[in-house]
Tab-separated table of C-alpha atoms in Angstrom:
chain	number	residue	atom	x	y	z
A	1	UNK	CA	103.770	84.441	124.134
A	2	UNK	CA	105.151	86.901	121.551
A	3	UNK	CA	102.426	88.680	119.616
A	4	UNK	CA	102.569	88.309	115.828
A	5	UNK	CA	100.894	89.850	112.822
A	6	UNK	CA	97.775	87.731	112.052
A	7	UNK	CA	98.252	85.048	109.403
A	8	UNK	CA	95.351	86.213	107.221
A	9	UNK	CA	96.909	89.657	106.875
A	10	UNK	CA	98.975	90.313	103.772
A	11	UNK	CA	101.647	93.015	103.897
A	12	UNK	CA	102.423	94.112	100.344
A	13	UNK	CA	105.154	96.249	98.789
A	14	UNK	CA	104.070	96.894	95.200
A	15	UNK	CA	106.625	99.395	93.909
A	16	UNK	CA	110.086	97.869	93.591
A	17	UNK	CA	112.873	97.603	91.026
A	18	UNK	CA	115.196	94.953	89.630
A	19	UNK	CA	118.929	94.992	88.966
A	20	UNK	CA	118.108	96.279	85.475
A	21	UNK	CA	116.991	99.689	86.711
A	22	UNK	CA	119.520	102.470	87.049
A	23	UNK	CA	121.222	102.968	90.415
A	24	UNK	CA	120.156	99.582	91.771
A	25	UNK	CA	122.068	96.758	93.425
A	26	UNK	CA	123.607	94.276	90.961
A	27	UNK	CA	122.515	91.532	93.373
A	28	UNK	CA	118.819	92.398	93.108
A	29	UNK	CA	117.293	89.071	92.110
A	30	UNK	CA	114.115	87.170	92.926
A	31	UNK	CA	116.155	85.040	95.317
A	32	UNK	CA	117.373	88.122	97.220
A	33	UNK	CA	113.956	89.761	97.199
A	34	UNK	CA	112.217	86.708	98.633
A	35	UNK	CA	114.903	86.131	101.256
A	36	UNK	CA	114.718	89.668	102.598
A	37	UNK	CA	110.966	90.030	102.171
A	38	UNK	CA	110.548	87.126	104.601
A	39	UNK	CA	113.036	88.620	107.059
A	40	UNK	CA	111.257	91.954	106.797
A	41	UNK	CA	107.845	90.335	107.333
A	42	UNK	CA	106.308	90.970	103.897
A	43	UNK	CA	103.891	88.570	102.209
A	44	UNK	CA	103.576	89.989	98.683
A	45	UNK	CA	105.788	91.967	96.303
A	46	UNK	CA	105.385	93.561	92.926
A	47	UNK	CA	107.841	92.136	90.421
A	48	UNK	CA	108.928	95.581	89.286
A	49	UNK	CA	110.431	96.327	85.868
A	50	UNK	CA	108.264	93.992	83.759
A	51	UNK	CA	109.046	96.210	80.760
A	52	UNK	CA	112.740	95.290	80.768
A	53	UNK	CA	113.341	92.361	78.363
A	54	UNK	CA	115.846	90.516	80.569
A	55	UNK	CA	113.828	90.906	83.783
A	56	UNK	CA	110.648	89.925	81.955
A	57	UNK	CA	112.298	86.643	80.991
A	58	UNK	CA	112.861	86.025	84.706
A	59	UNK	CA	109.257	86.936	85.489
A	60	UNK	CA	108.007	84.415	82.932
A	61	UNK	CA	109.810	81.663	84.869
A	62	UNK	CA	107.662	82.293	87.960
A	63	UNK	CA	104.929	79.776	88.716
A	64	UNK	CA	101.378	81.069	88.192
A	65	UNK	CA	98.325	80.261	90.314
A	66	UNK	CA	96.165	81.245	87.289
A	67	UNK	CA	94.671	84.085	89.348
A	68	UNK	CA	97.303	86.736	88.702
A	69	UNK	CA	99.738	85.719	91.453
A	70	UNK	CA	103.194	84.467	90.438
A	71	UNK	CA	105.479	82.531	92.755
A	72	UNK	CA	109.197	82.227	93.407
A	73	UNK	CA	109.850	79.517	96.016
A	74	UNK	CA	106.213	79.750	97.183
A	75	UNK	CA	106.442	83.527	97.700
A	76	UNK	CA	103.840	85.518	95.707
A	77	UNK	CA	104.348	88.416	93.318
A	78	UNK	CA	102.063	90.432	91.106
A	79	UNK	CA	103.388	91.827	87.843
A	80	UNK	CA	104.333	95.484	88.241
A	81	UNK	CA	106.515	98.189	86.800
A	82	UNK	CA	107.204	101.902	86.882
A	83	UNK	CA	106.980	104.067	83.776
A	84	UNK	CA	108.446	107.550	83.344
A	85	UNK	CA	106.500	109.912	81.078
A	86	UNK	CA	108.139	113.119	79.826
A	87	UNK	CA	106.010	115.372	77.645
A	88	UNK	CA	104.643	118.898	77.212
A	89	UNK	CA	101.193	119.958	78.354
A	90	UNK	CA	99.698	123.366	78.986
A	91	UNK	CA	102.870	125.080	77.806
A	92	UNK	CA	104.971	123.332	80.449
A	93	UNK	CA	107.287	120.350	80.455
A	94	UNK	CA	105.753	117.503	82.458
A	95	UNK	CA	107.549	114.588	84.089
A	96	UNK	CA	105.524	111.974	85.904
A	97	UNK	CA	106.152	108.439	87.160
A	98	UNK	CA	103.370	105.874	87.120
A	99	UNK	CA	103.101	102.435	88.728
A	100	UNK	CA	101.493	99.846	86.459
A	101	UNK	CA	99.947	96.686	87.942
A	102	UNK	CA	99.211	93.891	85.459
A	103	UNK	CA	96.802	90.930	85.800
A	104	UNK	CA	98.832	88.321	83.872
A	105	UNK	CA	101.813	87.545	81.631
A	106	UNK	CA	99.813	87.708	78.428
A	107	UNK	CA	98.660	91.265	79.116
A	108	UNK	CA	102.191	92.252	80.146
A	109	UNK	CA	103.392	91.054	76.739
A	110	UNK	CA	100.786	93.207	75.008
A	111	UNK	CA	101.868	96.249	77.048
A	112	UNK	CA	105.474	95.631	76.060
A	113	UNK	CA	104.458	95.430	72.394
A	114	UNK	CA	102.752	98.801	72.783
A	115	UNK	CA	105.924	100.308	74.257
A	116	UNK	CA	107.992	98.861	71.426
A	117	UNK	CA	105.938	101.025	69.056
A	118	UNK	CA	106.849	104.086	71.127
A	119	UNK	CA	110.563	103.612	71.741
A	120	UNK	CA	113.133	101.476	73.555
A	121	UNK	CA	112.602	99.656	76.825
A	122	UNK	CA	115.887	97.730	77.101
A	123	UNK	CA	118.103	100.459	78.587
A	124	UNK	CA	116.426	100.855	81.983
A	125	UNK	CA	113.909	99.010	84.146
A	126	UNK	CA	112.021	102.299	84.415
A	127	UNK	CA	111.864	103.380	80.756
A	128	UNK	CA	111.034	106.907	79.592
A	129	UNK	CA	108.437	107.661	76.917
A	130	UNK	CA	107.064	110.821	75.334
A	131	UNK	CA	103.430	109.982	76.071
A	132	UNK	CA	100.937	112.135	77.963
A	133	UNK	CA	99.449	110.683	81.150
A	134	UNK	CA	95.910	110.671	79.778
A	135	UNK	CA	96.959	109.007	76.522
A	136	UNK	CA	98.894	106.391	78.466
A	137	UNK	CA	95.911	105.451	80.640
A	138	UNK	CA	93.656	105.384	77.583
A	139	UNK	CA	95.985	102.963	75.783
A	140	UNK	CA	96.365	100.732	78.840
A	141	UNK	CA	92.590	100.421	79.180
A	142	UNK	CA	92.360	99.485	75.497
A	143	UNK	CA	94.711	96.585	76.214
A	144	UNK	CA	92.846	95.485	79.370
A	145	UNK	CA	90.344	97.084	81.726
A	146	UNK	CA	92.128	95.207	84.549
A	147	UNK	CA	95.415	97.095	84.216
A	148	UNK	CA	95.828	99.388	87.225
A	149	UNK	CA	97.668	102.720	86.858
A	150	UNK	CA	98.732	104.449	90.079
A	151	UNK	CA	100.576	107.797	90.149
A	152	UNK	CA	103.871	107.202	91.954
A	153	UNK	CA	105.276	109.254	94.886
A	154	UNK	CA	102.843	112.020	93.968
A	155	UNK	CA	104.562	114.904	95.810
A	156	UNK	CA	108.281	114.609	95.018
A	157	UNK	CA	109.641	117.747	93.302
A	158	UNK	CA	110.583	115.917	90.114
A	159	UNK	CA	108.703	113.185	88.227
A	160	UNK	CA	105.375	113.265	90.040
A	161	UNK	CA	101.726	114.265	89.734
A	162	UNK	CA	101.913	117.250	92.115
A	163	UNK	CA	105.675	117.854	91.956
A	164	UNK	CA	106.783	121.478	92.386
A	165	UNK	CA	109.061	121.311	89.332
A	166	UNK	CA	106.839	119.732	86.671
A	167	UNK	CA	103.560	118.652	88.217
A	168	UNK	CA	99.894	119.610	88.026
A	169	UNK	CA	97.600	121.236	90.588
A	170	UNK	CA	94.756	118.743	90.188
A	171	UNK	CA	94.374	115.115	89.198
A	172	UNK	CA	92.015	116.144	86.399
A	173	UNK	CA	94.599	118.486	84.851
A	174	UNK	CA	96.918	115.519	84.492
A	175	UNK	CA	94.630	112.671	83.438
A	176	UNK	CA	91.789	114.668	81.857
A	177	UNK	CA	88.954	112.382	80.704
A	178	UNK	CA	90.901	109.334	81.894
A	179	UNK	CA	90.719	110.437	85.548
A	180	UNK	CA	87.771	108.039	85.873
A	181	UNK	CA	90.245	105.146	85.629
A	182	UNK	CA	92.481	106.330	88.492
A	183	UNK	CA	91.602	104.786	91.869
A	184	UNK	CA	94.745	105.154	94.010
A	185	UNK	CA	97.675	107.456	94.735
A	186	UNK	CA	101.090	106.545	96.131
A	187	UNK	CA	102.006	108.951	98.935
A	188	UNK	CA	105.796	108.555	98.663
A	189	UNK	CA	108.396	108.709	101.417
A	190	UNK	CA	108.149	112.470	101.960
A	191	UNK	CA	104.408	112.516	102.658
A	192	UNK	CA	101.992	110.442	104.694
A	193	UNK	CA	98.191	110.007	104.524
A	194	UNK	CA	97.601	112.797	107.059
A	195	UNK	CA	99.250	115.307	104.741
A	196	UNK	CA	97.196	114.046	101.799
A	197	UNK	CA	93.949	114.230	103.796
A	198	UNK	CA	94.293	118.016	103.650
A	199	UNK	CA	93.285	117.946	99.967
A	200	UNK	CA	89.597	117.277	99.461
A	201	UNK	CA	90.294	116.371	95.830
A	202	UNK	CA	92.057	113.218	97.031
A	203	UNK	CA	89.197	111.892	99.177
A	204	UNK	CA	87.971	109.495	96.492
A	205	UNK	CA	91.364	107.833	96.038
A	206	UNK	CA	92.953	105.039	98.034
A	207	UNK	CA	96.319	106.115	99.443
A	208	UNK	CA	98.899	103.364	99.003
A	209	UNK	CA	102.469	103.224	100.258
A	210	UNK	CA	105.456	101.331	98.850
A	211	UNK	CA	109.214	101.279	99.209
A	212	UNK	CA	110.335	102.135	95.633
A	213	UNK	CA	113.335	99.993	96.573
A	214	UNK	CA	116.569	99.958	94.590
A	215	UNK	CA	118.083	97.203	96.727
A	216	UNK	CA	116.983	94.294	98.912
A	217	UNK	CA	118.540	95.802	102.058
A	218	UNK	CA	116.125	95.684	105.003
A	219	UNK	CA	116.212	99.474	105.392
A	220	UNK	CA	114.819	99.677	101.840
A	221	UNK	CA	112.495	96.721	101.214
A	222	UNK	CA	109.114	97.188	102.885
A	223	UNK	CA	110.044	100.502	104.488
A	224	UNK	CA	106.579	101.487	103.287
A	225	UNK	CA	103.861	98.928	102.605
A	226	UNK	CA	100.144	98.142	102.609
A	227	UNK	CA	98.321	95.795	104.995
A	228	UNK	CA	95.310	93.884	103.660
A	229	UNK	CA	92.991	91.203	104.956
A	230	UNK	CA	92.957	88.679	102.092
A	231	UNK	CA	90.416	85.888	101.585
A	232	UNK	CA	91.708	84.740	98.209
A	233	UNK	CA	95.169	85.044	96.690
A	234	UNK	CA	94.175	86.656	93.426
A	235	UNK	CA	94.884	89.815	91.476
A	236	UNK	CA	91.145	90.535	91.260
A	237	UNK	CA	90.704	90.362	95.041
A	238	UNK	CA	93.806	92.447	95.629
A	239	UNK	CA	92.784	95.246	93.261
A	240	UNK	CA	89.211	95.099	94.564
A	241	UNK	CA	90.373	95.844	98.110
A	242	UNK	CA	92.229	98.944	96.880
A	243	UNK	CA	89.202	100.157	94.914
A	244	UNK	CA	86.733	99.595	97.746
A	245	UNK	CA	88.811	101.415	100.391
A	246	UNK	CA	87.068	99.401	103.087
A	247	UNK	CA	88.980	99.762	106.392
A	248	UNK	CA	87.872	96.231	107.304
A	249	UNK	CA	89.874	94.856	104.371
A	250	UNK	CA	92.445	97.601	103.659
A	251	UNK	CA	93.636	97.710	107.254
A	252	UNK	CA	96.407	100.317	107.232
A	253	UNK	CA	99.536	101.495	105.505
A	254	UNK	CA	103.056	101.399	106.887
A	255	UNK	CA	104.884	104.708	106.465
A	256	UNK	CA	108.198	106.168	107.344
A	257	UNK	CA	107.746	109.497	109.098
A	258	UNK	CA	107.483	111.991	106.183
A	259	UNK	CA	110.238	114.088	107.732
A	260	UNK	CA	112.492	111.117	107.053
A	261	UNK	CA	111.975	111.477	103.281
A	262	UNK	CA	114.655	113.302	101.354
A	263	UNK	CA	112.327	115.939	99.900
A	264	UNK	CA	110.153	116.814	102.898
A	265	UNK	CA	111.391	120.351	103.637
A	266	UNK	CA	112.694	123.066	101.322
A	267	UNK	CA	116.436	123.351	100.998
A	268	UNK	CA	119.680	123.543	99.103
A	269	UNK	CA	121.923	120.534	99.583
A	270	UNK	CA	125.096	122.188	98.270
A	271	UNK	CA	124.876	124.875	100.959
A	272	UNK	CA	123.582	122.628	103.768
A	273	UNK	CA	120.422	124.757	103.990
A	274	UNK	CA	117.143	123.258	105.216
A	275	UNK	CA	114.041	125.253	106.128
A	276	UNK	CA	110.322	124.857	106.622
A	277	UNK	CA	107.901	126.372	104.070
A	278	UNK	CA	107.174	129.546	106.063
A	279	UNK	CA	110.882	130.339	106.343
A	280	UNK	CA	111.404	129.673	102.641
A	281	UNK	CA	108.509	131.937	101.678
A	282	UNK	CA	109.952	134.776	103.793
A	283	UNK	CA	113.165	134.461	101.781
A	284	UNK	CA	111.328	134.298	98.417
A	285	UNK	CA	112.371	130.639	98.183
A	286	UNK	CA	116.007	131.659	97.778
A	287	UNK	CA	119.018	130.043	99.462
A	288	UNK	CA	120.385	132.426	102.123
A	289	UNK	CA	123.944	131.245	101.389
A	290	UNK	CA	124.234	131.374	97.592
A	291	UNK	CA	121.025	133.136	96.581
A	292	UNK	CA	119.895	130.389	94.205
A	293	UNK	CA	116.404	128.915	94.058
A	294	UNK	CA	115.677	126.389	96.791
A	295	UNK	CA	114.355	122.945	95.951
A	296	UNK	CA	110.739	123.242	97.061
A	297	UNK	CA	109.867	120.259	99.225
A	298	UNK	CA	106.743	118.216	99.691
A	299	UNK	CA	105.476	120.058	102.772
A	300	UNK	CA	105.608	123.375	100.923
A	301	UNK	CA	103.741	121.949	97.945
A	302	UNK	CA	101.059	120.428	100.164
A	303	UNK	CA	100.560	123.817	101.807
A	304	UNK	CA	100.072	125.399	98.376
A	305	UNK	CA	97.333	122.956	97.338
A	306	UNK	CA	95.650	122.119	100.665
A	307	UNK	CA	92.089	123.292	101.291
A	308	UNK	CA	91.898	121.860	104.818
A	309	UNK	CA	93.781	122.524	108.069
A	310	UNK	CA	96.420	120.258	109.571
A	311	UNK	CA	94.926	117.381	111.514
A	312	UNK	CA	91.849	116.938	109.332
A	313	UNK	CA	90.819	113.306	108.829
A	314	UNK	CA	88.156	112.312	106.261
A	315	UNK	CA	85.437	109.919	107.372
A	316	UNK	CA	86.387	106.304	106.614
A	317	UNK	CA	90.035	107.109	105.907
A	318	UNK	CA	92.436	104.155	105.939
A	319	UNK	CA	94.700	104.495	109.025
A	320	UNK	CA	98.498	104.349	108.969
A	321	UNK	CA	101.448	103.568	111.219
A	322	UNK	CA	104.774	105.393	111.046
A	323	UNK	CA	107.957	103.372	111.498
A	324	UNK	CA	111.698	103.601	110.905
A	325	UNK	CA	113.598	100.579	109.489
A	326	UNK	CA	114.961	98.497	112.359
A	327	UNK	CA	118.597	98.481	111.221
A	328	UNK	CA	118.548	102.285	111.177
A	329	UNK	CA	116.917	102.404	114.592
A	330	UNK	CA	119.707	100.210	115.951
A	331	UNK	CA	122.523	102.129	114.237
A	332	UNK	CA	121.281	105.507	115.465
A	333	UNK	CA	120.561	104.291	118.983
A	334	UNK	CA	124.042	102.788	119.454
A	335	UNK	CA	125.836	105.665	117.703
A	336	UNK	CA	127.025	103.789	114.605
A	337	UNK	CA	126.994	105.790	111.390
A	338	UNK	CA	125.726	103.141	108.977
A	339	UNK	CA	123.135	100.347	109.320
A	340	UNK	CA	125.320	97.676	107.728
A	341	UNK	CA	127.998	97.639	110.442
A	342	UNK	CA	128.795	94.388	112.282
A	343	UNK	CA	127.533	95.783	115.585
A	344	UNK	CA	124.168	96.595	114.052
A	345	UNK	CA	123.840	93.199	112.373
A	346	UNK	CA	124.654	91.353	115.584
A	347	UNK	CA	121.721	93.025	117.375
A	348	UNK	CA	119.452	92.833	114.325
A	349	UNK	CA	120.066	89.084	113.977
A	350	UNK	CA	119.162	88.413	117.614
A	351	UNK	CA	115.889	90.318	117.289
A	352	UNK	CA	114.925	88.546	114.054
A	353	UNK	CA	115.783	85.148	115.546
A	354	UNK	CA	113.562	85.898	118.545
A	355	UNK	CA	110.570	87.581	116.913
A	356	UNK	CA	110.566	86.119	113.405
A	357	UNK	CA	110.556	89.280	111.288
A	358	UNK	CA	111.455	92.947	111.416
A	359	UNK	CA	107.845	94.103	111.246
A	360	UNK	CA	106.964	91.841	114.174
A	361	UNK	CA	109.692	93.623	116.132
A	362	UNK	CA	108.580	97.128	115.119
A	363	UNK	CA	104.822	96.570	115.374
A	364	UNK	CA	104.088	93.790	117.854
A	365	UNK	CA	106.965	92.635	120.073
A	366	UNK	CA	106.464	93.459	123.803
A	367	UNK	CA	108.961	95.885	125.297
A	368	UNK	CA	110.110	93.559	128.084
A	369	UNK	CA	110.763	90.734	125.613
A	370	UNK	CA	112.804	93.030	123.335
A	371	UNK	CA	114.833	94.235	126.319
A	372	UNK	CA	115.803	90.651	127.090
A	373	UNK	CA	117.206	90.203	123.573
A	374	UNK	CA	118.844	93.614	123.139
A	375	UNK	CA	118.676	96.099	126.031
A	376	UNK	CA	116.169	98.390	127.682
A	377	UNK	CA	117.420	101.482	125.832
A	378	UNK	CA	116.801	100.010	122.379
A	379	UNK	CA	113.460	98.551	123.473
A	380	UNK	CA	112.424	102.006	124.701
A	381	UNK	CA	113.455	103.597	121.409
A	382	UNK	CA	111.416	101.068	119.406
A	383	UNK	CA	108.409	101.714	121.623
A	384	UNK	CA	108.937	105.455	121.160
A	385	UNK	CA	108.844	105.042	117.384
A	386	UNK	CA	105.786	102.812	117.630
A	387	UNK	CA	104.043	105.512	119.683
A	388	UNK	CA	105.176	108.452	117.520
A	389	UNK	CA	107.392	109.952	120.206
A	390	UNK	CA	110.744	110.185	118.349
A	391	UNK	CA	111.812	113.484	116.779
A	392	UNK	CA	112.903	113.368	113.137
A	393	UNK	CA	115.111	116.056	111.623
A	394	UNK	CA	113.508	116.680	108.205
A	395	UNK	CA	115.098	115.655	104.925
A	396	UNK	CA	115.555	118.175	102.105
A	397	UNK	CA	116.871	118.480	98.535
A	398	UNK	CA	117.896	114.821	98.255
A	399	UNK	CA	119.188	114.456	101.845
A	400	UNK	CA	117.347	111.917	104.028
A	401	UNK	CA	115.995	112.993	107.390
A	402	UNK	CA	117.181	111.204	110.517
A	403	UNK	CA	115.963	110.359	114.025
A	404	UNK	CA	117.455	112.522	116.759
A	405	UNK	CA	117.600	109.979	119.621
A	406	UNK	CA	118.991	112.628	121.934
A	407	UNK	CA	121.481	114.099	119.430
A	408	UNK	CA	120.866	117.699	118.317
A	409	UNK	CA	122.837	117.539	115.093
A	410	UNK	CA	123.847	114.860	112.651
A	411	UNK	CA	127.628	114.353	112.633
A	412	UNK	CA	129.329	116.074	109.709
A	413	UNK	CA	129.242	114.057	106.506
A	414	UNK	CA	126.295	111.829	107.450
A	415	UNK	CA	123.359	112.113	105.068
A	416	UNK	CA	121.324	109.091	105.967
A	417	UNK	CA	122.009	105.523	104.878
A	418	UNK	CA	124.791	105.426	102.310
A	419	UNK	CA	125.250	102.930	99.434
A	420	UNK	CA	126.528	99.615	100.701
A	421	UNK	CA	129.860	98.406	99.269
A	422	UNK	CA	129.411	95.545	96.800
A	423	UNK	CA	131.306	93.037	98.939
A	424	UNK	CA	128.932	93.705	101.840
A	425	UNK	CA	125.918	93.362	99.543
A	426	UNK	CA	127.150	89.922	98.534
A	427	UNK	CA	127.691	88.979	102.181
A	428	UNK	CA	124.103	89.929	103.013
A	429	UNK	CA	122.937	87.057	100.837
A	430	UNK	CA	124.530	84.769	103.432
A	431	UNK	CA	122.713	86.395	106.391
C-alpha cells in the first residue's frame, strides 16, 4: 500500500501570479493552475494579482462558498495579491513587496478603489505604489480588520523587508505603530525557517513559505508551500491557524533548500563569482574579478542581523521539510540539462501515474516502490533529498543553485531551470 498525505491536510501555496504580471507565462490561467496544482499535490492556492482589472474579472467568476473560499472546478482559492511599495524613509529609498490576503470579493473591490486613488493598477499584476509600509497596513485595516498583510520573501536583496539593498533592520522600523497587525513572514526561496530562527525578533511571527510562481510548471508551482490540518474550509479558519502558530494545526512548511535560491550567497553574476559571507567580508564585499560591489546575498544579511548561533530552534517552532522539485531531480540525476525534456517527462509521468502527485512521490512514496517505476538510482536520490543528504551548490546574484548529484561543477552555460519555449508551455496543458 503506497503511503499518501492524509486527506484532512491542506497544502497551500498562497503567493502566485497570473498571466497579467510581468515575466509570466501567457498560458497562466485558472485552468492551468488547477491542473498542475492537482498534479503537484496542492489543495489550495491564492488567486494572485487581484488588483489587476482583467484578472479580477476572472476571479469574480469563481464560485464562492460564502466563507472566503472561491472555487474553479471544485478547487479552492483565496483572494490574494502582491503589492510593491517604493518610497523614502529614514533618508533611504525603500522597496518592499507585500502579500495581501483578502476575505471576500467585496473587500477586494474596496482595496482596488483605494489603489485607484493612488495610481494605476492595470499595467502589472504586481503594481507599484509610493506608499509607506505602515501607511499601507493602516489603510488596509481601515477597509477590513480581516485583511492579512504578509511581508514577502523577506531576505531578498531587492524589494524586501530585510533586503541588503533597501530593507530595514527590524520589523518595527518598517511598520512602526502598525507592527501590531503583522502576524507572519514569508521566508522566500533563499532562506528557510532555521535561518530565520536565528533572529529573536522573529519569534512571534509565523513563518510561511510559498512559490511566488510566474508559471504553472511543476518546478515552480508549490515548490514552497504550507501544510495545515483544516477542520473547516473557510478564510477565518485558515488565517486563524497562521495566527495561532499551533504545530498541531500548522503542521510544517515545504521549502527548497535555501542554497537553491538565486540570492543565497554573495556574488557577481557577470564575472561568475560566488562566495560565502566570510569570504566576501575579507574582500570588502568587492568582486575579485572586476572590483565592483558584490550583490550581498541572504546568508550574509542573516549573519548581520542574527543574535543567535546556527542551529538554534525556538520552543514551539513550526517544523519544515526541504525538497527539490521532482522534474529537476530527474533531469539532474539522468544528466539532462532542462526539466522539460522528453526523457524527464517520460519518467515524471510514470511516477505521477503510480503515486498520484509529485508531493506524494517526494514526501511519502516508499523507496522500493519508486525503484519499480523508475530505477534504484533515482529512488535513492529522492530518498537522499528527503533525508537532507544531497549537496546543493549555492545560488547567487540571480543564478539558481543546483544539486550536485556527484558532479563537481555545473556544465558551462547552465544556470538552473531556463524559461520554457512557448510551444512547450502549450503542450504541457495536454499532459
